[in-house]
Each structure stands twice: as structure tokens, then as C-alpha cells.
């Protein structure tokens, strides 16, 4: 069995007050879910740290770390080496496990954290003892307390001691599920998976709704959206995807509405159906990937038309971002290569040549009222197919 253990740290602000137990148990639950299929692990909490101990040795350690980096709520993690709580064992562990790493540095310092106040040596003594030992064994090194190239940290905890040298930056944010649930309008594009990622980061559990216009959009377009959902699931945990049949609505809109309003009427339907699906799945908000002025249906006037169609709060986390910034996040979350696959989305199937960019809400409402709105929405909702999508890797 390995003596390596992963220490997960979270932001201090979240630890304040009554939220702490709720925060910590949600984080533990999300860690367990993220690590399903990665071998047995022990998870426990002590003194503001969540410990994850892979029980099947080092083979899965790297993958486990990669998974933990995607779990919101963890700010940083450390792979620590566990040893007995005495200076001899700590020294031995440093020689056994850190020799190669220490050799690669010129300056160092020792940090000591003494959480167990009964330990016979105080922190400065631990630093002196361990620092002296390292200098003896690695005479090329110099101590630099201000700007060392290597910091060796020794932590004395209740039941054991830990030695570690690296801190890995993680995703931060809040554990998914601690801030309610929202419905993401997930298209096959670049923006909506990024919008989902950003809202999940605030601790909001996502479900997704996708409008599918078969046969104008095909199975490959659907697979692409499900792949994007699996990428969002890496951060959100498994995600329910509600596929809404949208062809009939689009055909009716094309037949009965003025061409300049085609997209806007379609967007109102999307929002209204998303709101219905959200309500029946206890989601308290909608999330879209809209950004001011990106396309004709995202001018301020158009956004007013879309927004007016629902009563539920709509989160648009990309609203003030430009495409480059969105693409940067899309690449970071590994969605970009999938998002740019060239399959049609239902929005691109019936685009007007001259969309209205300064629409008046009441005019678009009138256009929409040419259709039997309630019936169309009821039928679309009745035809919803729901899939549960897990993270693929
Ligand atoms: P994206 O890159 O996310 O596709 P976009 O720039 O193409 O966005 P639009 O097509 O106007 O913009 O869509 C705006 C938002 O509406 C999307 O970000 C998404 O939230 C939602 N949306 C668009 N098409 C669909 C769809 N087929 N299913 C579900 N939601 C959709
Ligand atoms: Mg789109």
C-alpha cells in the first residue's frame, strides 16, 4: 500500500459561519461521485482539510488528482507522504521519497505546521532539526527563507505526520449543489458549455435542455451535444439532458411569422419551454451562453424580447465577454475541439437573411401569437426525451 494521501484545501471565506458543514458534506459527496470507477478511496475531514486516500496504491493517483482538479470547491491540493509522528520517520521519508526532487534545487526552506499541540517539538525546532538534516545530506543546498526554490513542508497532525513539497492549483468555486439547481440551454456551440461551467462553479447543479430539429439536424449533431454535456459533467457531476423535439415549432414559425422575427420568436419558444422543463425538475434559474451584440439575436433589444418571454431569472455569465475570452475558457475545459465540429444546430437551419436588430417586444409578441403557443409548447414538452450523461473520463 502507498503512503501517499491527497490533502484538499478550500477557500477560507466559505469556511466561515454556519455554511461549513453543508459545504463540507457536499464536497465529500461530489468527490466520491467524481472518483467512482477510480479504485477504492478513503475520504475524511479534519481541521479544515478533506483527505483523499487512494487504497489501491499509486496506480490511480495521477488520474485521481486530475479528477479532483475539476471538483469545484477545492482551491488547491497537495500529494502528501504519510509517516509516523516522530522526527526520525520524517527524516527517513524525506530521504526515501524526495531525494531526486531535492537534488534538482539550489535553495530551500522548511515549513512546519504543528496542528497537534502536544507534539514535543515546537514549529521552529522542527524546522531547525529537519533543515539541518537536509543540509547534512544535500550539501549543495543553501537555505533561503524568503524566496526558496523548494519549500519542504512538514505537518504534524493528530494521528500522523505528513511531508510535502508541491501545491497543485485546482478549480476553486463552490461545491456543486450548495447553491440550488439551474437549467442550462445547451446548444452545440462554443458558448453554452462555457456558460454552464461558470455557473456550476458557483455551486449550482445543472440540468440541460437541448432543442433538436430532426431531420434538419441529425444524429451526429445530437451526439456532439451529448459529448459537450459529458464535458460539463466533468465539473457538474452527472447531468440530466432533456432533448426537446423542436422541428414542428420551427416549421410553424417559418410558415406563419414575418421573416425578420423568425429567430426571435424561436428564442422565445426556447426560453418558455426551458422554463417549463426547469420548473418540473425543480430548477430555479435558466442559463444561456448569450453575450451582448454577438449575433443579431443578442442585441440589447433582442435580449429584451427573449427575456420578456419568461418569469424565471436568466443567468448569462458570458454577457460581457468577447469571443476570445470565451474561447480561452472553452479550451481550458477541453470543450473547444468538440464545439467546433461542423454539425448544424437548429438555430442555423432557419436563419432569416435580414433579422431585426432593433425589435420591439410587443411586435415580436404579436408575431408569436399567430401560432397556437400553448399547444406547441405542451406537445414539445410531452415529447421530451431525458438522458443522464456522465463524465467520460
Ligand atoms: P452557442 O455557441 O452556445 O451555440 P451562439 O453564439 O451560437 O451560442 P445563439 O445560437 O444565439 O448563440 O444561442 C444563444 C444561446 O441560446 C446559446 O448560448 C444557448 O444557451 C441557447 N441555444 C441556442 N441553440 C440552442 C439549442 N439548439 N438548444 C438549446 N439551447 C440553445
Ligand atoms: Mg448556437
Short mmCIF file of C-alpha atoms and ligand atoms in Angstrom, two decimals:
data_model
loop_
_atom_site.label_atom_id
_atom_site.label_comp_id
_atom_site.label_asym_id
_atom_site.label_seq_id
_atom_site.Cartn_x
_atom_site.Cartn_y
_atom_site.Cartn_z
CA UNK A 1 0.00 0.00 0.00
CA UNK A 2 1.15 3.52 -0.79
CA UNK A 3 1.74 6.10 1.90
CA UNK A 4 0.52 8.90 -0.34
CA UNK A 5 -2.51 10.86 0.57
CA UNK A 6 -4.16 13.82 -1.11
CA UNK A 7 -4.95 16.85 1.03
CA UNK A 8 -7.66 19.05 -0.49
CA UNK A 9 -7.92 22.65 0.67
CA UNK A 10 -10.82 25.00 0.24
CA UNK A 11 -11.26 28.77 0.37
CA UNK A 12 -11.33 30.22 3.84
CA UNK A 13 -14.29 32.51 3.22
CA UNK A 14 -16.54 29.54 2.65
CA UNK A 15 -15.42 28.00 5.91
CA UNK A 16 -16.84 30.82 7.96
CA UNK A 17 -20.16 30.50 9.73
CA UNK A 18 -22.94 28.02 9.58
CA UNK A 19 -22.38 27.01 5.98
CA UNK A 20 -19.33 24.97 6.74
CA UNK A 21 -20.94 21.56 7.45
CA UNK A 22 -23.19 21.90 4.39
CA UNK A 23 -20.22 22.89 2.26
CA UNK A 24 -18.01 20.08 3.52
CA UNK A 25 -20.53 17.30 3.17
CA UNK A 26 -21.46 18.42 -0.36
CA UNK A 27 -17.79 18.45 -1.25
CA UNK A 28 -17.29 14.94 0.12
CA UNK A 29 -20.29 13.69 -1.82
CA UNK A 30 -19.05 15.30 -5.05
CA UNK A 31 -15.54 13.91 -4.57
CA UNK A 32 -16.99 10.42 -4.10
CA UNK A 33 -19.06 10.77 -7.25
CA UNK A 34 -16.13 12.11 -9.28
CA UNK A 35 -13.92 9.21 -8.19
CA UNK A 36 -16.38 6.43 -8.94
CA UNK A 37 -14.53 3.86 -11.03
CA UNK A 38 -11.08 5.03 -9.93
CA UNK A 39 -10.48 2.41 -7.29
CA UNK A 40 -11.36 2.43 -3.64
CA UNK A 41 -10.63 5.59 -1.70
CA UNK A 42 -10.97 6.68 1.89
CA UNK A 43 -12.26 10.20 2.37
CA UNK A 44 -12.35 12.09 5.67
CA UNK A 45 -12.13 15.58 7.01
CA UNK A 46 -10.06 17.11 9.77
CA UNK A 47 -9.08 20.63 10.67
CA UNK A 48 -10.43 22.28 7.54
CA UNK A 49 -8.90 19.80 5.11
CA UNK A 50 -10.52 16.96 3.18
CA UNK A 51 -8.23 13.96 2.87
CA UNK A 52 -8.48 11.54 -0.02
CA UNK A 53 -6.52 8.33 0.35
CA UNK A 54 -6.43 6.00 -2.67
CA UNK A 55 -6.41 2.49 -1.24
CA UNK A 56 -5.15 0.76 -4.35
CA UNK A 57 -1.66 2.16 -4.40
CA UNK A 58 -0.11 4.69 -6.72
CA UNK A 59 -1.51 3.33 -9.98
CA UNK A 60 -4.60 5.54 -9.94
CA UNK A 61 -3.07 8.50 -8.14
CA UNK A 62 -2.44 10.66 -11.20
CA UNK A 63 -5.94 10.14 -12.55
CA UNK A 64 -7.47 10.78 -9.14
CA UNK A 65 -5.59 14.09 -8.96
CA UNK A 66 -6.84 15.05 -12.43
CA UNK A 67 -10.41 14.33 -11.37
CA UNK A 68 -10.07 16.30 -8.15
CA UNK A 69 -8.79 19.30 -10.10
CA UNK A 70 -12.26 19.51 -11.68
CA UNK A 71 -14.24 19.29 -8.44
CA UNK A 72 -15.50 22.77 -7.57
CA UNK A 73 -14.83 23.84 -4.01
CA UNK A 74 -11.25 22.56 -3.93
CA UNK A 75 -8.86 25.51 -4.20
CA UNK A 76 -5.63 23.53 -4.14
CA UNK A 77 -4.37 20.07 -3.35
CA UNK A 78 -1.19 18.51 -2.16
CA UNK A 79 0.10 14.98 -2.51
CA UNK A 80 1.48 14.35 0.94
CA UNK A 81 3.60 11.45 2.18
CA UNK A 82 2.33 10.00 5.40
CA UNK A 83 4.73 8.80 8.06
CA UNK A 84 4.93 8.17 11.78
CA UNK A 85 4.79 11.15 14.05
CA UNK A 86 8.44 11.37 15.07
CA UNK A 87 11.41 13.22 13.63
CA UNK A 88 13.30 10.05 12.67
CA UNK A 89 10.45 8.79 10.48
CA UNK A 90 10.04 12.21 8.88
CA UNK A 91 13.76 12.34 8.03
CA UNK A 92 13.66 8.84 6.60
CA UNK A 93 10.66 9.72 4.48
CA UNK A 94 12.46 12.77 3.08
CA UNK A 95 15.43 10.61 2.06
CA UNK A 96 13.27 7.83 0.63
CA UNK A 97 10.82 9.91 -1.36
CA UNK A 98 12.19 13.37 -2.02
CA UNK A 99 15.88 12.83 -2.83
CA UNK A 100 15.55 13.32 -6.61
CA UNK A 101 13.42 16.39 -6.23
CA UNK A 102 15.72 17.98 -3.64
CA UNK A 103 18.77 17.37 -5.83
CA UNK A 104 17.17 19.46 -8.57
CA UNK A 105 17.10 22.60 -6.39
CA UNK A 106 19.70 25.04 -5.04
CA UNK A 107 17.85 26.77 -2.26
CA UNK A 108 15.25 25.56 0.18
CA UNK A 109 13.39 26.15 3.38
CA UNK A 110 11.37 24.01 5.76
CA UNK A 111 7.86 24.96 6.84
CA UNK A 112 6.46 23.30 9.91
CA UNK A 113 2.78 23.13 10.79
CA UNK A 114 2.06 21.71 14.19
CA UNK A 115 -1.66 21.05 14.35
CA UNK A 116 -1.10 18.61 17.24
CA UNK A 117 -0.07 20.98 20.01
CA UNK A 118 1.08 18.05 22.18
CA UNK A 119 3.89 17.15 19.82
CA UNK A 120 7.12 17.52 21.87
CA UNK A 121 8.88 19.80 19.36
CA UNK A 122 7.59 23.27 18.54
CA UNK A 123 7.49 24.50 14.94
CA UNK A 124 10.85 26.39 14.97
CA UNK A 125 12.55 23.31 16.45
CA UNK A 126 11.06 21.08 13.76
CA UNK A 127 12.33 23.49 11.09
CA UNK A 128 15.83 23.52 12.65
CA UNK A 129 16.02 19.75 13.00
CA UNK A 130 14.69 18.90 9.55
CA UNK A 131 16.51 21.79 7.85
CA UNK A 132 19.80 20.70 9.44
CA UNK A 133 19.21 17.14 8.36
CA UNK A 134 18.55 18.18 4.75
CA UNK A 135 21.70 20.35 4.70
CA UNK A 136 23.80 17.47 6.00
CA UNK A 137 22.53 15.10 3.34
CA UNK A 138 22.46 17.56 0.45
CA UNK A 139 25.46 19.83 0.99
CA UNK A 140 24.93 21.66 -2.34
CA UNK A 141 21.80 23.35 -0.92
CA UNK A 142 21.53 26.74 0.74
CA UNK A 143 18.76 27.94 3.00
CA UNK A 144 16.69 30.82 1.65
CA UNK A 145 13.73 31.64 3.86
CA UNK A 146 12.41 34.44 1.64
CA UNK A 147 12.50 33.03 -1.85
CA UNK A 148 13.44 29.34 -1.80
CA UNK A 149 13.20 27.30 -4.96
CA UNK A 150 11.92 24.38 -2.87
CA UNK A 151 9.75 24.50 0.24
CA UNK A 152 9.57 21.28 2.24
CA UNK A 153 6.51 21.29 4.46
CA UNK A 154 6.20 19.07 7.50
CA UNK A 155 2.77 18.84 9.09
CA UNK A 156 2.19 17.23 12.45
CA UNK A 157 -1.42 16.17 12.64
CA UNK A 158 -3.41 14.21 15.25
CA UNK A 159 -2.52 10.70 14.13
CA UNK A 160 0.40 11.04 11.79
CA UNK A 161 2.89 13.36 10.14
CA UNK A 162 2.92 14.49 6.52
CA UNK A 163 5.70 15.69 4.28
CA UNK A 164 5.04 17.51 1.03
CA UNK A 165 6.63 19.92 -1.42
CA UNK A 166 4.06 20.81 -4.07
CA UNK A 167 0.73 22.54 -4.17
CA UNK A 168 -1.46 21.93 -7.22
CA UNK A 169 -3.90 24.69 -8.14
CA UNK A 170 -7.48 23.42 -8.55
CA UNK A 171 -10.73 24.91 -9.85
CA UNK A 172 -11.90 26.83 -6.75
CA UNK A 173 -15.55 27.83 -6.73
CA UNK A 174 -18.19 26.19 -4.52
CA UNK A 175 -19.26 22.56 -4.35
CA UNK A 176 -21.92 21.86 -6.95
CA UNK A 177 -25.30 21.52 -5.27
CA UNK A 178 -24.71 24.06 -2.49
CA UNK A 179 -26.43 26.86 -4.43
CA UNK A 180 -29.52 25.25 -5.92
CA UNK A 181 -30.27 23.99 -9.40
CA UNK A 182 -30.49 25.64 -12.83
CA UNK A 183 -31.42 24.62 -16.37
CA UNK A 184 -28.71 25.23 -18.99
CA UNK A 185 -29.81 25.82 -22.58
CA UNK A 186 -27.13 23.72 -24.21
CA UNK A 187 -26.52 24.11 -27.93
CA UNK A 188 -23.73 22.54 -29.93
CA UNK A 189 -21.74 25.79 -29.95
CA UNK A 190 -18.80 27.22 -28.06
CA UNK A 191 -20.67 29.47 -25.68
CA UNK A 192 -23.23 27.44 -23.79
CA UNK A 193 -20.84 24.78 -22.34
CA UNK A 194 -18.67 27.65 -21.07
CA UNK A 195 -21.72 29.35 -19.55
CA UNK A 196 -22.60 26.06 -17.82
CA UNK A 197 -19.08 25.66 -16.47
CA UNK A 198 -19.18 29.17 -15.00
CA UNK A 199 -22.50 28.72 -13.24
CA UNK A 200 -21.62 25.23 -11.94
CA UNK A 201 -18.52 26.85 -10.47
CA UNK A 202 -20.77 28.95 -8.25
CA UNK A 203 -22.13 25.75 -6.71
CA UNK A 204 -25.21 25.47 -8.89
CA UNK A 205 -26.18 21.96 -10.03
CA UNK A 206 -27.06 21.99 -13.72
CA UNK A 207 -29.51 20.11 -15.85
CA UNK A 208 -29.56 20.84 -19.57
CA UNK A 209 -32.17 21.28 -22.25
CA UNK A 210 -31.36 20.88 -25.93
CA UNK A 211 -33.63 21.75 -28.85
CA UNK A 212 -33.36 19.21 -31.60
CA UNK A 213 -34.81 19.67 -35.08
CA UNK A 214 -34.73 16.28 -36.70
CA UNK A 215 -34.20 15.73 -39.66
CA UNK A 216 -32.80 19.25 -40.17
CA UNK A 217 -30.27 18.42 -37.50
CA UNK A 218 -29.08 14.83 -37.39
CA UNK A 219 -27.78 12.18 -35.01
CA UNK A 220 -24.22 13.44 -35.25
CA UNK A 221 -25.33 16.88 -34.07
CA UNK A 222 -27.09 15.22 -31.13
CA UNK A 223 -24.01 13.12 -30.30
CA UNK A 224 -21.95 16.28 -30.32
CA UNK A 225 -24.26 17.92 -27.79
CA UNK A 226 -24.16 14.81 -25.59
CA UNK A 227 -20.37 14.88 -25.77
CA UNK A 228 -20.45 18.53 -24.67
CA UNK A 229 -22.80 17.52 -21.86
CA UNK A 230 -20.28 14.90 -20.75
CA UNK A 231 -17.62 17.62 -20.63
CA UNK A 232 -19.87 19.80 -18.47
CA UNK A 233 -20.45 16.68 -16.33
CA UNK A 234 -16.75 16.60 -15.52
CA UNK A 235 -17.37 19.68 -13.38
CA UNK A 236 -21.06 19.36 -12.60
CA UNK A 237 -21.26 15.65 -11.88
CA UNK A 238 -23.68 13.60 -13.95
CA UNK A 239 -26.08 15.80 -15.86
CA UNK A 240 -29.66 15.21 -17.00
CA UNK A 241 -30.10 16.28 -20.61
CA UNK A 242 -33.65 16.93 -21.80
CA UNK A 243 -33.88 16.69 -25.57
CA UNK A 244 -36.83 18.69 -26.89
CA UNK A 245 -38.32 17.92 -30.33
CA UNK A 246 -38.34 21.35 -31.97
CA UNK A 247 -38.98 20.74 -35.67
CA UNK A 248 -42.69 21.40 -35.67
CA UNK A 249 -42.31 24.71 -33.85
CA UNK A 250 -39.63 25.84 -36.26
CA UNK A 251 -41.69 24.88 -39.29
CA UNK A 252 -44.74 26.71 -37.94
CA UNK A 253 -42.68 29.79 -37.18
CA UNK A 254 -41.29 29.79 -40.69
CA UNK A 255 -44.73 29.42 -42.17
CA UNK A 256 -46.59 32.00 -40.08
CA UNK A 257 -44.19 34.65 -38.75
CA UNK A 258 -42.58 37.59 -40.57
CA UNK A 259 -39.12 36.64 -41.67
CA UNK A 260 -37.37 39.34 -39.63
CA UNK A 261 -38.85 37.82 -36.44
CA UNK A 262 -38.08 34.15 -37.12
CA UNK A 263 -35.13 33.91 -34.76
CA UNK A 264 -36.67 36.00 -32.01
CA UNK A 265 -39.91 34.05 -31.94
CA UNK A 266 -37.86 30.86 -31.90
CA UNK A 267 -35.82 32.17 -28.97
CA UNK A 268 -38.98 32.99 -27.03
CA UNK A 269 -40.21 29.43 -27.54
CA UNK A 270 -36.87 28.05 -26.41
CA UNK A 271 -36.96 30.08 -23.24
CA UNK A 272 -40.59 29.23 -22.49
CA UNK A 273 -40.04 25.50 -23.00
CA UNK A 274 -36.83 25.62 -20.98
CA UNK A 275 -38.74 27.34 -18.18
CA UNK A 276 -41.42 24.62 -18.21
CA UNK A 277 -38.82 21.84 -18.11
CA UNK A 278 -36.92 23.76 -15.41
CA UNK A 279 -39.99 24.07 -13.21
CA UNK A 280 -40.89 20.42 -13.46
CA UNK A 281 -37.33 19.50 -12.46
CA UNK A 282 -37.00 21.97 -9.56
CA UNK A 283 -34.53 24.24 -11.32
CA UNK A 284 -34.82 27.82 -10.14
CA UNK A 285 -32.96 29.58 -12.97
CA UNK A 286 -32.12 29.37 -16.67
CA UNK A 287 -28.58 29.66 -18.04
CA UNK A 288 -27.65 30.71 -21.59
CA UNK A 289 -24.44 31.47 -23.45
CA UNK A 290 -25.57 34.87 -24.72
CA UNK A 291 -23.16 37.79 -24.98
CA UNK A 292 -24.12 41.36 -25.90
CA UNK A 293 -24.03 42.01 -29.62
CA UNK A 294 -22.51 38.65 -30.61
CA UNK A 295 -25.29 37.99 -33.14
CA UNK A 296 -28.49 39.77 -34.18
CA UNK A 297 -30.49 37.88 -31.56
CA UNK A 298 -28.19 39.17 -28.83
CA UNK A 299 -28.51 42.94 -29.23
CA UNK A 300 -29.98 44.67 -26.18
CA UNK A 301 -33.31 44.97 -27.98
CA UNK A 302 -33.31 41.27 -28.88
CA UNK A 303 -32.31 40.26 -25.36
CA UNK A 304 -35.29 42.24 -24.05
CA UNK A 305 -37.56 40.29 -26.38
CA UNK A 306 -36.11 36.98 -25.21
CA UNK A 307 -36.09 37.93 -21.55
CA UNK A 308 -39.69 39.08 -21.64
CA UNK A 309 -40.88 35.58 -22.52
CA UNK A 310 -40.17 34.07 -19.06
CA UNK A 311 -40.53 34.93 -15.39
CA UNK A 312 -37.63 32.82 -14.19
CA UNK A 313 -34.29 34.50 -13.56
CA UNK A 314 -31.88 34.02 -16.51
CA UNK A 315 -28.14 33.78 -15.90
CA UNK A 316 -25.98 34.93 -18.82
CA UNK A 317 -22.46 34.60 -17.43
CA UNK A 318 -20.83 35.44 -20.77
CA UNK A 319 -22.79 38.64 -21.26
CA UNK A 320 -19.79 40.99 -21.05
CA UNK A 321 -17.15 38.72 -22.54
CA UNK A 322 -15.77 38.75 -26.03
CA UNK A 323 -15.29 35.65 -28.13
CA UNK A 324 -11.57 35.32 -27.42
CA UNK A 325 -12.15 35.23 -23.70
CA UNK A 326 -14.91 32.66 -24.13
CA UNK A 327 -12.70 30.51 -26.38
CA UNK A 328 -9.93 30.63 -23.78
CA UNK A 329 -12.23 29.05 -21.19
CA UNK A 330 -13.64 26.65 -23.79
CA UNK A 331 -10.10 25.39 -24.43
CA UNK A 332 -9.31 25.24 -20.72
CA UNK A 333 -12.27 22.94 -20.09
CA UNK A 334 -11.44 20.85 -23.18
CA UNK A 335 -14.71 21.65 -24.93
CA UNK A 336 -13.39 23.68 -27.85
CA UNK A 337 -12.43 20.84 -30.21
CA UNK A 338 -15.88 19.33 -29.81
CA UNK A 339 -17.71 22.66 -30.09
CA UNK A 340 -16.15 23.45 -33.46
CA UNK A 341 -17.20 20.17 -35.10
CA UNK A 342 -19.21 21.28 -38.11
CA UNK A 343 -22.68 19.86 -37.44
CA UNK A 344 -25.73 22.03 -37.90
CA UNK A 345 -27.54 23.43 -34.87
CA UNK A 346 -31.26 24.06 -35.09
CA UNK A 347 -30.61 27.82 -34.89
CA UNK A 348 -28.63 27.77 -38.09
CA UNK A 349 -31.23 25.84 -40.07
CA UNK A 350 -33.84 28.58 -40.42
CA UNK A 351 -31.93 31.83 -40.15
CA UNK A 352 -33.53 34.92 -41.67
CA UNK A 353 -31.48 36.86 -44.19
CA UNK A 354 -32.33 40.19 -42.56
CA UNK A 355 -33.06 39.64 -38.88
CA UNK A 356 -34.46 42.53 -36.91
CA UNK A 357 -31.75 44.01 -34.67
CA UNK A 358 -33.93 46.67 -33.02
CA UNK A 359 -37.07 44.69 -32.38
CA UNK A 360 -39.94 45.96 -30.23
CA UNK A 361 -41.13 43.43 -27.70
CA UNK A 362 -44.83 43.94 -28.49
CA UNK A 363 -44.29 43.37 -32.23
CA UNK A 364 -42.47 40.09 -31.69
CA UNK A 365 -45.12 39.01 -29.17
CA UNK A 366 -47.75 39.68 -31.86
CA UNK A 367 -45.79 37.56 -34.33
CA UNK A 368 -45.57 34.73 -31.82
CA UNK A 369 -49.32 34.97 -31.15
CA UNK A 370 -50.02 33.98 -34.73
CA UNK A 371 -49.22 30.47 -33.51
CA UNK A 372 -51.01 28.22 -31.06
CA UNK A 373 -48.34 28.80 -28.43
CA UNK A 374 -49.77 26.68 -25.60
CA UNK A 375 -50.42 23.66 -27.78
CA UNK A 376 -46.99 23.82 -29.39
CA UNK A 377 -45.28 24.11 -26.02
CA UNK A 378 -47.37 21.31 -24.49
CA UNK A 379 -46.55 19.00 -27.38
CA UNK A 380 -42.85 19.79 -27.30
CA UNK A 381 -42.70 19.21 -23.54
CA UNK A 382 -44.64 15.94 -23.90
CA UNK A 383 -42.06 14.75 -26.44
CA UNK A 384 -39.02 15.41 -24.25
CA UNK A 385 -36.52 12.57 -24.05
CA UNK A 386 -34.33 12.67 -20.93
CA UNK A 387 -30.86 11.14 -20.78
CA UNK A 388 -28.43 11.02 -17.88
CA UNK A 389 -24.92 11.82 -19.05
CA UNK A 390 -21.79 11.08 -17.05
CA UNK A 391 -18.32 12.46 -17.46
CA UNK A 392 -16.46 10.32 -19.98
CA UNK A 393 -13.00 10.29 -18.42
P1 LIG B 1 -23.57 28.82 -28.72
O1 LIG B 1 -22.16 29.00 -29.15
O2 LIG B 1 -23.71 28.41 -27.30
O3 LIG B 1 -24.32 27.92 -29.67
P2 LIG B 1 -24.43 31.15 -30.17
O4 LIG B 1 -23.48 32.23 -30.14
O5 LIG B 1 -24.48 30.26 -31.33
O6 LIG B 1 -24.26 30.27 -28.84
P3 LIG B 1 -27.31 31.52 -30.30
O7 LIG B 1 -27.44 30.48 -31.33
O8 LIG B 1 -27.99 32.82 -30.47
O9 LIG B 1 -25.81 31.87 -29.93
O10 LIG B 1 -27.77 30.94 -28.94
C1 LIG B 1 -27.73 31.69 -27.79
C2 LIG B 1 -27.93 30.74 -26.62
O11 LIG B 1 -29.18 30.07 -26.76
C3 LIG B 1 -26.90 29.63 -26.58
O12 LIG B 1 -25.72 30.03 -25.92
C4 LIG B 1 -27.65 28.59 -25.83
O13 LIG B 1 -27.66 28.86 -24.43
C5 LIG B 1 -29.06 28.74 -26.36
N1 LIG B 1 -29.29 27.84 -27.52
C6 LIG B 1 -29.11 28.08 -28.82
N2 LIG B 1 -29.42 26.99 -29.57
C7 LIG B 1 -29.82 26.04 -28.71
C8 LIG B 1 -30.28 24.69 -28.85
N3 LIG B 1 -30.38 24.08 -30.03
N4 LIG B 1 -30.59 24.02 -27.73
C9 LIG B 1 -30.51 24.59 -26.52
N5 LIG B 1 -30.08 25.84 -26.33
C10 LIG B 1 -29.76 26.57 -27.40
MG1 LIG B 2 -25.71 28.22 -31.15
#
